[in-house]
Structure formats: structure tokens, C-alpha cells
PDB file of C-alpha atoms in Angstrom:
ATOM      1  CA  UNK L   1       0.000   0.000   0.000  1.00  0.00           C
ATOM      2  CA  UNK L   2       1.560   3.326  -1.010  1.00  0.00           C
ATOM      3  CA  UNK L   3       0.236   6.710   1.148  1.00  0.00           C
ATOM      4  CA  UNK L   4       0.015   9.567  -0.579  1.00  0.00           C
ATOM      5  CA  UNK L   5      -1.749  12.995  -0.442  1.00  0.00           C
ATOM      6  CA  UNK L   6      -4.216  11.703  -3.002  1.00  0.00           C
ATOM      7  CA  UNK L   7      -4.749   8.984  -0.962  1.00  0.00           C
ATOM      8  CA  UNK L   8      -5.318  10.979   2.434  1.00  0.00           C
ATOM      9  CA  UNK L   9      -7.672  13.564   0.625  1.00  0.00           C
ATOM     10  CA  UNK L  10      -9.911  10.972  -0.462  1.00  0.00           C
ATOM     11  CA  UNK L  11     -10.137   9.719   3.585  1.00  0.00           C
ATOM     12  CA  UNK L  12     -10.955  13.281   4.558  1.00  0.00           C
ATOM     13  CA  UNK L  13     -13.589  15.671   4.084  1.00  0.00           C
ATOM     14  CA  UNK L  14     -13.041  19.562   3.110  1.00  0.00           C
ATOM     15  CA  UNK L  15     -12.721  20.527   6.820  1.00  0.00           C
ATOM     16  CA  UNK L  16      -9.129  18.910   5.954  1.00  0.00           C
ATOM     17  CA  UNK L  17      -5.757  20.659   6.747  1.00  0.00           C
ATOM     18  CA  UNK L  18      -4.062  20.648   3.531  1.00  0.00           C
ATOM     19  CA  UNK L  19      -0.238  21.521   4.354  1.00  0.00           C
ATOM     20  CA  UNK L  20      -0.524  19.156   7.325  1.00  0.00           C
ATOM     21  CA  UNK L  21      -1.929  16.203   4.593  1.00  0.00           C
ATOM     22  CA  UNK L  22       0.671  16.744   2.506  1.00  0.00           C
ATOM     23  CA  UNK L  23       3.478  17.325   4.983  1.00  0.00           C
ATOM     24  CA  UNK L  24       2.272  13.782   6.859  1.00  0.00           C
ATOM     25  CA  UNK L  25       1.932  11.505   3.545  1.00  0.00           C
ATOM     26  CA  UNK L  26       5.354  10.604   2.961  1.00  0.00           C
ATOM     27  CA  UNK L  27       5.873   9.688   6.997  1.00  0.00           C
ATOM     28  CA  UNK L  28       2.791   7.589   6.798  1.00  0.00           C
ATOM     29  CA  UNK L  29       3.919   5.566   3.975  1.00  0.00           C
ATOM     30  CA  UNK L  30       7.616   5.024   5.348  1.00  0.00           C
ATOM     31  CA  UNK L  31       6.807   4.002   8.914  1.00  0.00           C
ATOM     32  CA  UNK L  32       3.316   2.183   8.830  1.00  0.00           C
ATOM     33  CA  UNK L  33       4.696  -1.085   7.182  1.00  0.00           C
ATOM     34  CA  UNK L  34       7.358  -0.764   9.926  1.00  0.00           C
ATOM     35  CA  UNK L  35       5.009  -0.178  13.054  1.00  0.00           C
ATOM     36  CA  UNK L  36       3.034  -3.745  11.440  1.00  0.00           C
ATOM     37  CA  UNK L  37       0.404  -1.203   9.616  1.00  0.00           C
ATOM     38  CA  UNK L  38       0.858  -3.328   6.479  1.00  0.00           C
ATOM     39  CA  UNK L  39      -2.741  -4.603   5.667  1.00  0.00           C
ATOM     40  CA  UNK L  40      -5.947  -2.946   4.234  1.00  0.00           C
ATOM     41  CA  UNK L  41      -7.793  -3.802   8.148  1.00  0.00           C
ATOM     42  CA  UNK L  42      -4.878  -2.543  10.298  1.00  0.00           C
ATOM     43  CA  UNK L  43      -4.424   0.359   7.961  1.00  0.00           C
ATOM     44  CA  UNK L  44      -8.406   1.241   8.199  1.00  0.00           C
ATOM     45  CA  UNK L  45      -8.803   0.952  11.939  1.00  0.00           C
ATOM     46  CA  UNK L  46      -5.260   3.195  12.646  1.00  0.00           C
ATOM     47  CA  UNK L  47      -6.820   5.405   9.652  1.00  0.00           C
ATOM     48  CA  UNK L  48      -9.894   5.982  11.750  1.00  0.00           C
ATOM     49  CA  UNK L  49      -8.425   6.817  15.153  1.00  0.00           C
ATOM     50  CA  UNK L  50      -5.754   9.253  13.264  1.00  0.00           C
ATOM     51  CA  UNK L  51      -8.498  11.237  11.746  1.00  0.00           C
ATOM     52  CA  UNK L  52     -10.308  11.353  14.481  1.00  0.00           C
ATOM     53  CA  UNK L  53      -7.516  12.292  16.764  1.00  0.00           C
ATOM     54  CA  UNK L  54      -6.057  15.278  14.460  1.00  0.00           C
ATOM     55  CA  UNK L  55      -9.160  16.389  12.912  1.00  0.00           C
ATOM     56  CA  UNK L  56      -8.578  15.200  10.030  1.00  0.00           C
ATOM     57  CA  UNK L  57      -5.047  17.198   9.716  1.00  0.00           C
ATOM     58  CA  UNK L  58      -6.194  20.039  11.534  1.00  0.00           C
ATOM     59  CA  UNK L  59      -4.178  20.072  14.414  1.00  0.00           C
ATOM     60  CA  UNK L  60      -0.553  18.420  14.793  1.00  0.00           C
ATOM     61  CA  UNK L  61      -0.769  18.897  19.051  1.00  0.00           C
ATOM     62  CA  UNK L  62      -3.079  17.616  21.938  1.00  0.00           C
ATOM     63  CA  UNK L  63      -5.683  20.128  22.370  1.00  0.00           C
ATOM     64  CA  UNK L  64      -5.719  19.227  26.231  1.00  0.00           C
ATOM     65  CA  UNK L  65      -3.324  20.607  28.220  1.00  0.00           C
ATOM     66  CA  UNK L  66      -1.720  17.085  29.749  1.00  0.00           C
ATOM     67  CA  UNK L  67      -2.965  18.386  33.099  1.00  0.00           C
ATOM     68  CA  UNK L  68      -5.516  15.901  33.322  1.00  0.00           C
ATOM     69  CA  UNK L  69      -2.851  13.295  32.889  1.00  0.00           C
ATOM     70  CA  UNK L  70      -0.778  14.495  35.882  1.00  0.00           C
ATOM     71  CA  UNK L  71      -1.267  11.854  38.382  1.00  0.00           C
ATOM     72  CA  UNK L  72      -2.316   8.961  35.831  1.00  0.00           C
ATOM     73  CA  UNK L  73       0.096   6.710  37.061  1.00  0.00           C
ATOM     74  CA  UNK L  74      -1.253   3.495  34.888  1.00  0.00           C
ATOM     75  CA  UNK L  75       0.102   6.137  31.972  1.00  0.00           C
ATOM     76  CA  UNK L  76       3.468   6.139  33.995  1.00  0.00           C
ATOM     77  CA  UNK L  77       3.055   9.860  35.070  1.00  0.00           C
ATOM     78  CA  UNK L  78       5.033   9.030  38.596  1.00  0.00           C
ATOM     79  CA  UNK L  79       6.342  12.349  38.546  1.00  0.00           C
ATOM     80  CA  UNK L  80       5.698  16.040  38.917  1.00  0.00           C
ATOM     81  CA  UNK L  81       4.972  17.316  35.656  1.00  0.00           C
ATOM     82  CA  UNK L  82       4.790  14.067  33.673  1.00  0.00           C
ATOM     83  CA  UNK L  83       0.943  14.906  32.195  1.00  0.00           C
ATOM     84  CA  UNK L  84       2.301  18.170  30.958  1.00  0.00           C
ATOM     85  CA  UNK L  85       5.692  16.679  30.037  1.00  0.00           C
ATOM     86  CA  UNK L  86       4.425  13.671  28.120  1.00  0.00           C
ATOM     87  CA  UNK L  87       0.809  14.715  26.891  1.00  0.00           C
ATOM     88  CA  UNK L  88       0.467  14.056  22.633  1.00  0.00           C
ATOM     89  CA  UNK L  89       2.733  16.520  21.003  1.00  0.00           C
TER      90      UNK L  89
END
């Protein structure tokens, strides 16, 4: 499976973030075989939760502000600071 701009447009709708599409294509080609992403059912389901997660391009950073995350220690946040430290970036 090759990932390309065309590709991600056609998985979005025109709420998309085109520079962030583009800029992401060539990444998600080169490391999804390598994280196992290498059939048409793994690559739908991670396809799903990335577009919902990033709006569909719009935004490369966790809304939230990690503080939430400060003492989830099943996350591994054991210290001061981890939620902020560690939140999706």
C-alpha cells in the first residue's frame, strides 16, 4: 500500500488541513509497514483513530493541556509534571 496525499484527501472531508496532509503523507507511507500497519484492516482501523484524533489534519498537538494526565500513574506519570511533560505533542 503506497500513502500519498491523493490517498489521504480521499479519507478526509473539506474541513481537511491541507499543508498538514501533505506534509504527513510521505511519513505515513515510510513508517506504517514498519510499526506492522501493512494490511488494508490494520491500515483502516489506525486510519480511523488518526483522523479522528487530528481532525482530520487540523491540528498536529493535543488540544488538552496534559494536566488531566498528571497523576495517571497506569500512563506512567510518577512524577511532577509528567501529564504536561508527556501529553500528545
Amino acid at each position: 500500500m503506497i500513502i500519498t496525499a491523493d490517498l489521504l484527501r480521499k479519507m478526509t472531508t473539506a474541513n481537511r488541513h491541507e499543508r498538514n496532509l501533505v506534509a504527513c503523507a510521505p511519513y505515513l507511507d515510510l513508517y506504517m509497514p514498519r510499526a506492522g500497519l501493512d494490511t488494508v484492516r490494520r491500515a483502516a482501523c489506525f486510519f480511523g483513530q488518526l483522523l479522528h484524533e487530528c481532525g482530520e489534519f487540523r491540528y498536529m498537538e493535543e488540544l488538552a493541556s496534559g494536566q488531566a494526565y498528571e497523576t495517571r500513574r497506569d500512563l506512567g506519570n510518577i512524577a511532577a509534571g509528567d501529564g504536561k511533560r508527556f501529553k500528545g505533542e
